[in-house]
């Protein structure tokens, strides 16, 4: 049984992933900076470690004995990263490079990283977008994602740390917070429930790709289980080249 550490496992995607990994037969521990495991997590067998991903001692303790690391912490969001690109580099990029070094030291087998299908391609030339299409990141958040992707490849080539990059479209579903600036579906629903009109930026012609959280999690686990021929996947419903249709997916 592979031992999985889900960094950011108290968050929206990480919490669903942690539960689904247990159902799929993995042993799972969550690492997150919140004091306690969130109470709505359904699987009791999931372990919990409180710690800061930017603290080397906390990470070393958590990585000990881990086979797969799911790195689902991002210290910034697309909007705020515009205001603080230096913090984005310092925390996300440098923090992740330190994490990769520690994974090598701890003998971790594989690291799984959620990149951003919605931002790394910039304005795509064709739809659906393919993994082989050029990346043209504009936002600091997207530049950090692409930089981390490159470090993942580098650590694999130089140190043998295996990796998987999943460029997710826009996930939606239970536990997604309606108060931030990410996740238009809960933000719109919350506004409508409060009797306010949702605010649409632009002229309304903008197109986005959405994926339901359990489809995203099922696709993630299917790719992890399938093993590595490929190490880079778009995961979405329509615009991305990896379609997820109810219980079957194809790439
Ligand atoms: N939600 C999306 O639309 C989306 C789309 C594509 C990719 N992603 C990526 O998926 C990952 C998870 O996204 P999410 O929406 O679940 O985020 P989230 O904010 O819901 O969860 C992040 C978790 O990380 C924890 N965390 C933050 N900083 C930490 C630190 N320094 N130390 C320890 N824990 C810390 C938080 O407490 C939180 O529980 C991120 O890398 C994000 O960029 C998200």
PDB file of C-alpha atoms and ligand atoms in Angstrom:
ATOM      1  CA  UNK A   1       0.000   0.000   0.000  1.00  0.00           C
ATOM      2  CA  UNK A   2       1.532   3.325  -1.082  1.00  0.00           C
ATOM      3  CA  UNK A   3       1.808   5.955   1.621  1.00  0.00           C
ATOM      4  CA  UNK A   4       0.543   9.328   0.393  1.00  0.00           C
ATOM      5  CA  UNK A   5       1.104  12.745   1.900  1.00  0.00           C
ATOM      6  CA  UNK A   6      -1.434  15.335   0.744  1.00  0.00           C
ATOM      7  CA  UNK A   7       0.020  18.803   1.256  1.00  0.00           C
ATOM      8  CA  UNK A   8      -2.875  21.257   1.552  1.00  0.00           C
ATOM      9  CA  UNK A   9      -5.257  18.373   2.248  1.00  0.00           C
ATOM     10  CA  UNK A  10      -7.600  20.578   4.289  1.00  0.00           C
ATOM     11  CA  UNK A  11      -8.321  22.676   1.184  1.00  0.00           C
ATOM     12  CA  UNK A  12     -10.945  22.325  -1.525  1.00  0.00           C
ATOM     13  CA  UNK A  13      -9.198  19.936  -3.930  1.00  0.00           C
ATOM     14  CA  UNK A  14      -6.854  18.300  -1.383  1.00  0.00           C
ATOM     15  CA  UNK A  15      -9.668  17.215   0.950  1.00  0.00           C
ATOM     16  CA  UNK A  16     -11.623  15.486  -1.839  1.00  0.00           C
ATOM     17  CA  UNK A  17      -8.447  13.905  -3.135  1.00  0.00           C
ATOM     18  CA  UNK A  18      -7.435  12.598   0.305  1.00  0.00           C
ATOM     19  CA  UNK A  19     -10.817  10.894   0.733  1.00  0.00           C
ATOM     20  CA  UNK A  20     -10.758   9.373  -2.745  1.00  0.00           C
ATOM     21  CA  UNK A  21      -7.195   8.083  -2.289  1.00  0.00           C
ATOM     22  CA  UNK A  22      -8.297   6.160   0.827  1.00  0.00           C
ATOM     23  CA  UNK A  23     -11.249   4.674  -1.069  1.00  0.00           C
ATOM     24  CA  UNK A  24      -8.780   3.618  -3.799  1.00  0.00           C
ATOM     25  CA  UNK A  25      -6.635   1.730  -1.281  1.00  0.00           C
ATOM     26  CA  UNK A  26      -3.892   4.227  -0.443  1.00  0.00           C
ATOM     27  CA  UNK A  27      -2.700   5.135   3.046  1.00  0.00           C
ATOM     28  CA  UNK A  28      -3.163   8.884   3.456  1.00  0.00           C
ATOM     29  CA  UNK A  29      -1.896  11.654   5.723  1.00  0.00           C
ATOM     30  CA  UNK A  30      -2.855  15.300   5.327  1.00  0.00           C
ATOM     31  CA  UNK A  31      -0.319  18.066   5.956  1.00  0.00           C
ATOM     32  CA  UNK A  32      -1.796  21.539   6.360  1.00  0.00           C
ATOM     33  CA  UNK A  33      -1.178  24.666   8.399  1.00  0.00           C
ATOM     34  CA  UNK A  34      -4.674  24.726   9.894  1.00  0.00           C
ATOM     35  CA  UNK A  35      -4.871  23.538  13.482  1.00  0.00           C
ATOM     36  CA  UNK A  36      -7.009  20.468  12.880  1.00  0.00           C
ATOM     37  CA  UNK A  37      -8.202  18.173  10.137  1.00  0.00           C
ATOM     38  CA  UNK A  38     -11.381  19.682   8.737  1.00  0.00           C
ATOM     39  CA  UNK A  39     -14.398  18.074  10.453  1.00  0.00           C
ATOM     40  CA  UNK A  40     -16.286  17.297   7.233  1.00  0.00           C
ATOM     41  CA  UNK A  41     -13.623  14.878   5.956  1.00  0.00           C
ATOM     42  CA  UNK A  42     -15.399  11.558   5.691  1.00  0.00           C
ATOM     43  CA  UNK A  43     -12.615   8.968   5.955  1.00  0.00           C
ATOM     44  CA  UNK A  44     -11.550   8.478   9.596  1.00  0.00           C
ATOM     45  CA  UNK A  45      -8.344   6.635   8.678  1.00  0.00           C
ATOM     46  CA  UNK A  46      -6.780   9.790   7.182  1.00  0.00           C
ATOM     47  CA  UNK A  47      -3.906  10.972   9.389  1.00  0.00           C
ATOM     48  CA  UNK A  48      -3.279  14.646  10.069  1.00  0.00           C
ATOM     49  CA  UNK A  49      -0.107  16.674  10.587  1.00  0.00           C
ATOM     50  CA  UNK A  50      -0.221  20.386  11.225  1.00  0.00           C
ATOM     51  CA  UNK A  51       2.748  22.252   9.791  1.00  0.00           C
ATOM     52  CA  UNK A  52       3.970  24.999   7.527  1.00  0.00           C
ATOM     53  CA  UNK A  53       5.105  23.980   4.069  1.00  0.00           C
ATOM     54  CA  UNK A  54       7.762  26.727   4.240  1.00  0.00           C
ATOM     55  CA  UNK A  55       9.255  25.210   7.421  1.00  0.00           C
ATOM     56  CA  UNK A  56      11.942  22.589   6.661  1.00  0.00           C
ATOM     57  CA  UNK A  57      11.567  20.768   9.997  1.00  0.00           C
ATOM     58  CA  UNK A  58       7.800  20.426   9.628  1.00  0.00           C
ATOM     59  CA  UNK A  59       8.265  19.044   6.125  1.00  0.00           C
ATOM     60  CA  UNK A  60      11.058  16.626   7.065  1.00  0.00           C
ATOM     61  CA  UNK A  61       8.835  15.148   9.787  1.00  0.00           C
ATOM     62  CA  UNK A  62       5.933  14.784   7.362  1.00  0.00           C
ATOM     63  CA  UNK A  63       7.942  13.315   4.455  1.00  0.00           C
ATOM     64  CA  UNK A  64       9.502  10.524   6.499  1.00  0.00           C
ATOM     65  CA  UNK A  65       8.209   7.196   5.103  1.00  0.00           C
ATOM     66  CA  UNK A  66       6.172   8.822   2.318  1.00  0.00           C
ATOM     67  CA  UNK A  67       5.958   7.231  -1.170  1.00  0.00           C
ATOM     68  CA  UNK A  68       3.770   9.762  -3.040  1.00  0.00           C
ATOM     69  CA  UNK A  69       3.577  13.490  -2.310  1.00  0.00           C
ATOM     70  CA  UNK A  70       0.536  15.384  -3.599  1.00  0.00           C
ATOM     71  CA  UNK A  71       1.598  19.042  -3.498  1.00  0.00           C
ATOM     72  CA  UNK A  72      -1.761  20.835  -3.285  1.00  0.00           C
ATOM     73  CA  UNK A  73      -0.589  23.984  -1.516  1.00  0.00           C
ATOM     74  CA  UNK A  74      -0.448  27.288  -3.276  1.00  0.00           C
ATOM     75  CA  UNK A  75       0.323  30.313  -1.145  1.00  0.00           C
ATOM     76  CA  UNK A  76      -1.234  32.684  -3.712  1.00  0.00           C
ATOM     77  CA  UNK A  77      -4.160  32.952  -6.149  1.00  0.00           C
ATOM     78  CA  UNK A  78      -4.173  34.301  -9.725  1.00  0.00           C
ATOM     79  CA  UNK A  79      -5.560  37.719  -8.630  1.00  0.00           C
ATOM     80  CA  UNK A  80      -3.400  38.484  -5.567  1.00  0.00           C
ATOM     81  CA  UNK A  81      -0.260  37.172  -7.305  1.00  0.00           C
ATOM     82  CA  UNK A  82      -0.509  40.231  -9.593  1.00  0.00           C
ATOM     83  CA  UNK A  83      -0.003  42.500  -6.583  1.00  0.00           C
ATOM     84  CA  UNK A  84       2.860  40.486  -5.091  1.00  0.00           C
ATOM     85  CA  UNK A  85       4.869  38.621  -7.744  1.00  0.00           C
ATOM     86  CA  UNK A  86       7.976  38.545  -5.529  1.00  0.00           C
ATOM     87  CA  UNK A  87       6.079  36.850  -2.697  1.00  0.00           C
ATOM     88  CA  UNK A  88       4.687  34.398  -5.246  1.00  0.00           C
ATOM     89  CA  UNK A  89       8.223  33.443  -6.328  1.00  0.00           C
ATOM     90  CA  UNK A  90       9.579  33.356  -2.771  1.00  0.00           C
ATOM     91  CA  UNK A  91       6.821  31.218  -1.336  1.00  0.00           C
ATOM     92  CA  UNK A  92       5.573  29.038  -4.190  1.00  0.00           C
ATOM     93  CA  UNK A  93       8.630  28.609  -6.413  1.00  0.00           C
ATOM     94  CA  UNK A  94      11.419  28.643  -3.829  1.00  0.00           C
ATOM     95  CA  UNK A  95       9.219  26.782  -1.326  1.00  0.00           C
ATOM     96  CA  UNK A  96       8.562  24.061  -3.905  1.00  0.00           C
ATOM     97  CA  UNK A  97      12.227  23.752  -4.922  1.00  0.00           C
ATOM     98  CA  UNK A  98      13.069  23.243  -1.224  1.00  0.00           C
ATOM     99  CA  UNK A  99      10.287  20.661  -1.052  1.00  0.00           C
ATOM    100  CA  UNK A 100      11.784  18.808  -4.048  1.00  0.00           C
ATOM    101  CA  UNK A 101      15.207  18.745  -2.366  1.00  0.00           C
ATOM    102  CA  UNK A 102      13.638  17.346   0.781  1.00  0.00           C
ATOM    103  CA  UNK A 103      11.695  14.744  -1.215  1.00  0.00           C
ATOM    104  CA  UNK A 104      14.990  13.493  -2.677  1.00  0.00           C
ATOM    105  CA  UNK A 105      16.560  13.307   0.790  1.00  0.00           C
ATOM    106  CA  UNK A 106      13.559  11.434   2.180  1.00  0.00           C
ATOM    107  CA  UNK A 107      13.487   8.912  -0.702  1.00  0.00           C
ATOM    108  CA  UNK A 108      10.040   9.947  -1.977  1.00  0.00           C
ATOM    109  CA  UNK A 109       9.085   8.009  -5.115  1.00  0.00           C
ATOM    110  CA  UNK A 110       6.806  10.476  -6.894  1.00  0.00           C
ATOM    111  CA  UNK A 111       5.411  13.991  -6.581  1.00  0.00           C
ATOM    112  CA  UNK A 112       2.058  14.994  -8.084  1.00  0.00           C
ATOM    113  CA  UNK A 113       1.586  18.684  -8.871  1.00  0.00           C
ATOM    114  CA  UNK A 114      -1.614  20.560  -9.810  1.00  0.00           C
ATOM    115  CA  UNK A 115      -0.819  23.105 -12.481  1.00  0.00           C
ATOM    116  CA  UNK A 116      -3.313  25.440 -14.091  1.00  0.00           C
ATOM    117  CA  UNK A 117      -4.813  24.573 -17.482  1.00  0.00           C
ATOM    118  CA  UNK A 118      -6.751  27.832 -17.318  1.00  0.00           C
ATOM    119  CA  UNK A 119      -3.698  30.104 -17.131  1.00  0.00           C
ATOM    120  CA  UNK A 120      -0.464  28.493 -18.384  1.00  0.00           C
ATOM    121  CA  UNK A 121      -1.479  28.508 -22.079  1.00  0.00           C
ATOM    122  CA  UNK A 122      -2.409  32.202 -22.109  1.00  0.00           C
ATOM    123  CA  UNK A 123      -4.639  32.859 -25.125  1.00  0.00           C
ATOM    124  CA  UNK A 124      -4.683  29.449 -26.889  1.00  0.00           C
ATOM    125  CA  UNK A 125      -4.382  29.244 -30.704  1.00  0.00           C
ATOM    126  CA  UNK A 126      -6.776  26.289 -30.990  1.00  0.00           C
ATOM    127  CA  UNK A 127      -9.405  24.528 -28.902  1.00  0.00           C
ATOM    128  CA  UNK A 128      -9.184  21.939 -27.467  1.00  0.00           C
ATOM    129  CA  UNK A 129      -5.808  22.852 -26.020  1.00  0.00           C
ATOM    130  CA  UNK A 130      -3.264  20.060 -26.178  1.00  0.00           C
ATOM    131  CA  UNK A 131      -0.433  19.359 -23.774  1.00  0.00           C
ATOM    132  CA  UNK A 132       1.977  19.887 -26.660  1.00  0.00           C
ATOM    133  CA  UNK A 133       0.663  23.426 -27.305  1.00  0.00           C
ATOM    134  CA  UNK A 134       3.036  26.250 -26.343  1.00  0.00           C
ATOM    135  CA  UNK A 135       2.739  27.739 -22.869  1.00  0.00           C
ATOM    136  CA  UNK A 136       2.444  31.534 -22.765  1.00  0.00           C
ATOM    137  CA  UNK A 137       1.932  32.409 -19.097  1.00  0.00           C
ATOM    138  CA  UNK A 138       1.212  36.067 -18.385  1.00  0.00           C
ATOM    139  CA  UNK A 139       0.110  36.195 -14.721  1.00  0.00           C
ATOM    140  CA  UNK A 140       2.747  35.679 -11.979  1.00  0.00           C
ATOM    141  CA  UNK A 141       0.620  32.737 -10.732  1.00  0.00           C
ATOM    142  CA  UNK A 142       0.891  31.048 -14.153  1.00  0.00           C
ATOM    143  CA  UNK A 143       4.606  31.852 -14.486  1.00  0.00           C
ATOM    144  CA  UNK A 144       5.192  30.209 -11.097  1.00  0.00           C
ATOM    145  CA  UNK A 145       3.229  27.133 -12.197  1.00  0.00           C
ATOM    146  CA  UNK A 146       5.284  26.786 -15.397  1.00  0.00           C
ATOM    147  CA  UNK A 147       8.550  27.378 -13.495  1.00  0.00           C
ATOM    148  CA  UNK A 148       7.645  24.671 -10.985  1.00  0.00           C
ATOM    149  CA  UNK A 149       6.779  22.318 -13.866  1.00  0.00           C
ATOM    150  CA  UNK A 150      10.294  22.901 -15.243  1.00  0.00           C
ATOM    151  CA  UNK A 151      11.887  22.195 -11.847  1.00  0.00           C
ATOM    152  CA  UNK A 152       9.893  18.969 -11.620  1.00  0.00           C
ATOM    153  CA  UNK A 153      11.380  17.848 -14.944  1.00  0.00           C
ATOM    154  CA  UNK A 154      14.833  18.941 -13.805  1.00  0.00           C
ATOM    155  CA  UNK A 155      14.663  16.991 -10.517  1.00  0.00           C
ATOM    156  CA  UNK A 156      13.515  13.914 -12.426  1.00  0.00           C
ATOM    157  CA  UNK A 157      16.365  14.142 -14.948  1.00  0.00           C
ATOM    158  CA  UNK A 158      19.048  15.043 -12.399  1.00  0.00           C
ATOM    159  CA  UNK A 159      17.930  13.189  -9.268  1.00  0.00           C
ATOM    160  CA  UNK A 160      15.403  10.557 -10.404  1.00  0.00           C
ATOM    161  CA  UNK A 161      12.456  12.021  -8.466  1.00  0.00           C
ATOM    162  CA  UNK A 162       9.422  10.911 -10.503  1.00  0.00           C
ATOM    163  CA  UNK A 163       6.612  13.402 -11.084  1.00  0.00           C
ATOM    164  CA  UNK A 164       3.206  13.995 -12.581  1.00  0.00           C
ATOM    165  CA  UNK A 165       1.880  17.380 -13.711  1.00  0.00           C
ATOM    166  CA  UNK A 166      -1.903  17.808 -13.958  1.00  0.00           C
ATOM    167  CA  UNK A 167      -3.028  21.001 -15.647  1.00  0.00           C
ATOM    168  CA  UNK A 168      -6.518  21.362 -14.199  1.00  0.00           C
ATOM    169  CA  UNK A 169      -9.355  23.344 -15.736  1.00  0.00           C
ATOM    170  CA  UNK A 170     -11.671  25.201 -13.299  1.00  0.00           C
ATOM    171  CA  UNK A 171     -12.940  22.761 -10.663  1.00  0.00           C
ATOM    172  CA  UNK A 172     -16.230  23.347  -8.855  1.00  0.00           C
ATOM    173  CA  UNK A 173     -18.158  21.533  -6.152  1.00  0.00           C
ATOM    174  CA  UNK A 174     -18.722  21.054  -2.436  1.00  0.00           C
ATOM    175  CA  UNK A 175     -16.329  22.816  -0.026  1.00  0.00           C
ATOM    176  CA  UNK A 176     -15.336  25.476  -2.557  1.00  0.00           C
ATOM    177  CA  UNK A 177     -15.384  28.857  -0.830  1.00  0.00           C
ATOM    178  CA  UNK A 178     -17.584  31.590  -2.345  1.00  0.00           C
ATOM    179  CA  UNK A 179     -15.647  34.434  -0.691  1.00  0.00           C
ATOM    180  CA  UNK A 180     -12.320  34.512  -2.560  1.00  0.00           C
ATOM    181  CA  UNK A 181     -11.602  35.520  -6.111  1.00  0.00           C
ATOM    182  CA  UNK A 182     -11.253  31.978  -7.457  1.00  0.00           C
ATOM    183  CA  UNK A 183     -14.189  29.753  -8.432  1.00  0.00           C
ATOM    184  CA  UNK A 184     -16.814  31.670 -10.359  1.00  0.00           C
ATOM    185  CA  UNK A 185     -19.563  29.069  -9.812  1.00  0.00           C
ATOM    186  CA  UNK A 186     -19.752  29.368  -5.969  1.00  0.00           C
ATOM    187  CA  UNK A 187     -19.216  33.142  -6.210  1.00  0.00           C
ATOM    188  CA  UNK A 188     -22.163  33.495  -8.622  1.00  0.00           C
ATOM    189  CA  UNK A 189     -24.382  31.097  -6.634  1.00  0.00           C
ATOM    190  CA  UNK A 190     -23.610  32.908  -3.389  1.00  0.00           C
ATOM    191  CA  UNK A 191     -24.439  36.289  -4.967  1.00  0.00           C
ATOM    192  CA  UNK A 192     -27.732  34.938  -6.357  1.00  0.00           C
ATOM    193  CA  UNK A 193     -28.655  33.397  -2.969  1.00  0.00           C
ATOM    194  CA  UNK A 194     -28.049  36.807  -1.356  1.00  0.00           C
ATOM    195  CA  UNK A 195     -30.236  38.482  -3.986  1.00  0.00           C
ATOM    196  CA  UNK A 196     -27.308  40.216  -5.679  1.00  0.00           C
ATOM    197  CA  UNK A 197     -26.523  40.178  -9.400  1.00  0.00           C
ATOM    198  CA  UNK A 198     -23.361  38.259 -10.254  1.00  0.00           C
ATOM    199  CA  UNK A 199     -20.640  40.466 -11.739  1.00  0.00           C
ATOM    200  CA  UNK A 200     -19.326  39.322 -15.126  1.00  0.00           C
ATOM    201  CA  UNK A 201     -16.050  40.866 -16.252  1.00  0.00           C
ATOM    202  CA  UNK A 202     -15.613  41.643 -19.969  1.00  0.00           C
ATOM    203  CA  UNK A 203     -18.375  41.450 -22.585  1.00  0.00           C
ATOM    204  CA  UNK A 204     -19.735  38.051 -21.567  1.00  0.00           C
ATOM    205  CA  UNK A 205     -18.189  36.183 -24.494  1.00  0.00           C
ATOM    206  CA  UNK A 206     -15.327  34.724 -22.439  1.00  0.00           C
ATOM    207  CA  UNK A 207     -15.231  30.912 -22.412  1.00  0.00           C
ATOM    208  CA  UNK A 208     -13.934  28.760 -19.547  1.00  0.00           C
ATOM    209  CA  UNK A 209     -13.617  25.027 -19.007  1.00  0.00           C
ATOM    210  CA  UNK A 210     -15.167  23.650 -15.789  1.00  0.00           C
ATOM    211  CA  UNK A 211     -14.835  20.254 -14.172  1.00  0.00           C
ATOM    212  CA  UNK A 212     -16.789  18.802 -11.258  1.00  0.00           C
ATOM    213  CA  UNK A 213     -14.540  18.079  -8.287  1.00  0.00           C
ATOM    214  CA  UNK A 214     -15.184  14.330  -8.110  1.00  0.00           C
ATOM    215  CA  UNK A 215     -14.493  13.973 -11.869  1.00  0.00           C
ATOM    216  CA  UNK A 216     -11.205  15.836 -11.344  1.00  0.00           C
ATOM    217  CA  UNK A 217     -10.286  13.604  -8.402  1.00  0.00           C
ATOM    218  CA  UNK A 218     -11.254  10.391 -10.266  1.00  0.00           C
ATOM    219  CA  UNK A 219      -9.165  11.464 -13.275  1.00  0.00           C
ATOM    220  CA  UNK A 220      -6.223  12.277 -10.975  1.00  0.00           C
ATOM    221  CA  UNK A 221      -6.313   8.880  -9.291  1.00  0.00           C
ATOM    222  CA  UNK A 222      -6.780   7.057 -12.615  1.00  0.00           C
ATOM    223  CA  UNK A 223      -3.670   8.797 -13.987  1.00  0.00           C
ATOM    224  CA  UNK A 224      -1.658   8.115 -10.822  1.00  0.00           C
ATOM    225  CA  UNK A 225      -2.625   4.428 -10.915  1.00  0.00           C
ATOM    226  CA  UNK A 226      -1.977   4.037 -14.631  1.00  0.00           C
ATOM    227  CA  UNK A 227       1.723   4.726 -14.105  1.00  0.00           C
ATOM    228  CA  UNK A 228       4.048   6.949 -16.063  1.00  0.00           C
ATOM    229  CA  UNK A 229       4.290   6.778 -19.815  1.00  0.00           C
ATOM    230  CA  UNK A 230       3.354  10.425 -19.873  1.00  0.00           C
ATOM    231  CA  UNK A 231       3.973  12.881 -17.083  1.00  0.00           C
ATOM    232  CA  UNK A 232       1.868  15.843 -18.238  1.00  0.00           C
ATOM    233  CA  UNK A 233      -1.939  15.879 -18.588  1.00  0.00           C
ATOM    234  CA  UNK A 234      -4.608  18.477 -19.178  1.00  0.00           C
ATOM    235  CA  UNK A 235      -7.628  17.583 -17.041  1.00  0.00           C
ATOM    236  CA  UNK A 236     -10.871  19.271 -18.029  1.00  0.00           C
ATOM    237  CA  UNK A 237     -14.288  18.779 -19.597  1.00  0.00           C
ATOM    238  CA  UNK A 238     -14.137  20.390 -22.974  1.00  0.00           C
ATOM    239  CA  UNK A 239     -11.428  22.954 -23.775  1.00  0.00           C
ATOM    240  CA  UNK A 240      -8.572  20.867 -22.446  1.00  0.00           C
ATOM    241  CA  UNK A 241      -7.530  17.883 -24.500  1.00  0.00           C
ATOM    242  CA  UNK A 242      -8.143  15.349 -21.715  1.00  0.00           C
ATOM    243  CA  UNK A 243     -11.923  15.026 -21.604  1.00  0.00           C
ATOM    244  CA  UNK A 244     -13.683  13.587 -18.625  1.00  0.00           C
ATOM    245  CA  UNK A 245     -17.110  12.159 -19.417  1.00  0.00           C
ATOM    246  CA  UNK A 246     -18.967  10.722 -16.409  1.00  0.00           C
ATOM    247  CA  UNK A 247     -17.221   7.454 -15.618  1.00  0.00           C
ATOM    248  CA  UNK A 248     -14.806   7.280 -18.574  1.00  0.00           C
ATOM    249  CA  UNK A 249     -11.909   9.488 -19.467  1.00  0.00           C
ATOM    250  CA  UNK A 250      -9.605   9.645 -22.419  1.00  0.00           C
ATOM    251  CA  UNK A 251      -6.416  11.482 -23.220  1.00  0.00           C
TER     252      UNK A 251
HETATM  253  N1  LIG B   1      -9.181  25.751  -7.249  1.00  0.00           N
HETATM  254  C1  LIG B   1      -8.849  25.939  -8.527  1.00  0.00           C
HETATM  255  O1  LIG B   1      -9.604  26.536  -9.319  1.00  0.00           O
HETATM  256  C2  LIG B   1      -7.539  25.386  -9.062  1.00  0.00           C
HETATM  257  C3  LIG B   1      -7.354  25.213 -10.456  1.00  0.00           C
HETATM  258  C4  LIG B   1      -6.135  24.706 -10.915  1.00  0.00           C
HETATM  259  C5  LIG B   1      -5.117  24.407 -10.016  1.00  0.00           C
HETATM  260  N2  LIG B   1      -5.313  24.602  -8.680  1.00  0.00           N
HETATM  261  C6  LIG B   1      -4.220  24.304  -7.749  1.00  0.00           C
HETATM  262  O2  LIG B   1      -4.596  23.239  -6.877  1.00  0.00           O
HETATM  263  C7  LIG B   1      -3.983  23.428  -5.590  1.00  0.00           C
HETATM  264  C8  LIG B   1      -5.065  23.389  -4.508  1.00  0.00           C
HETATM  265  O3  LIG B   1      -6.049  24.391  -4.781  1.00  0.00           O
HETATM  266  P1  LIG B   1      -7.340  24.580  -3.831  1.00  0.00           P
HETATM  267  O4  LIG B   1      -8.314  25.375  -4.593  1.00  0.00           O
HETATM  268  O5  LIG B   1      -7.730  23.265  -3.245  1.00  0.00           O
HETATM  269  O6  LIG B   1      -6.716  25.515  -2.670  1.00  0.00           O
HETATM  270  P2  LIG B   1      -7.252  25.762  -1.188  1.00  0.00           P
HETATM  271  O7  LIG B   1      -6.873  27.176  -0.836  1.00  0.00           O
HETATM  272  O8  LIG B   1      -8.660  25.341  -1.010  1.00  0.00           O
HETATM  273  O9  LIG B   1      -6.346  24.783  -0.312  1.00  0.00           O
HETATM  274  C9  LIG B   1      -5.001  25.037  -0.022  1.00  0.00           C
HETATM  275  C10 LIG B   1      -4.684  24.441   1.354  1.00  0.00           C
HETATM  276  O10 LIG B   1      -3.293  24.721   1.589  1.00  0.00           O
HETATM  277  C11 LIG B   1      -3.135  25.110   2.938  1.00  0.00           C
HETATM  278  N3  LIG B   1      -1.925  25.947   3.030  1.00  0.00           N
HETATM  279  C12 LIG B   1      -1.717  27.168   2.462  1.00  0.00           C
HETATM  280  N4  LIG B   1      -0.491  27.632   2.759  1.00  0.00           N
HETATM  281  C13 LIG B   1       0.089  26.670   3.519  1.00  0.00           C
HETATM  282  C14 LIG B   1       1.355  26.558   4.129  1.00  0.00           C
HETATM  283  N5  LIG B   1       2.284  27.537   4.047  1.00  0.00           N
HETATM  284  N6  LIG B   1       1.635  25.430   4.841  1.00  0.00           N
HETATM  285  C15 LIG B   1       0.707  24.434   4.978  1.00  0.00           C
HETATM  286  N7  LIG B   1      -0.521  24.506   4.406  1.00  0.00           N
HETATM  287  C16 LIG B   1      -0.819  25.602   3.693  1.00  0.00           C
HETATM  288  C17 LIG B   1      -4.417  25.870   3.304  1.00  0.00           C
HETATM  289  O11 LIG B   1      -4.658  25.864   4.691  1.00  0.00           O
HETATM  290  C18 LIG B   1      -5.468  25.092   2.506  1.00  0.00           C
HETATM  291  O12 LIG B   1      -6.076  24.083   3.312  1.00  0.00           O
HETATM  292  C19 LIG B   1      -3.220  24.763  -5.688  1.00  0.00           C
HETATM  293  O13 LIG B   1      -1.884  24.492  -6.033  1.00  0.00           O
HETATM  294  C20 LIG B   1      -3.906  25.488  -6.840  1.00  0.00           C
HETATM  295  O14 LIG B   1      -3.046  26.415  -7.486  1.00  0.00           O
HETATM  296  C21 LIG B   1      -6.508  25.067  -8.174  1.00  0.00           C
END
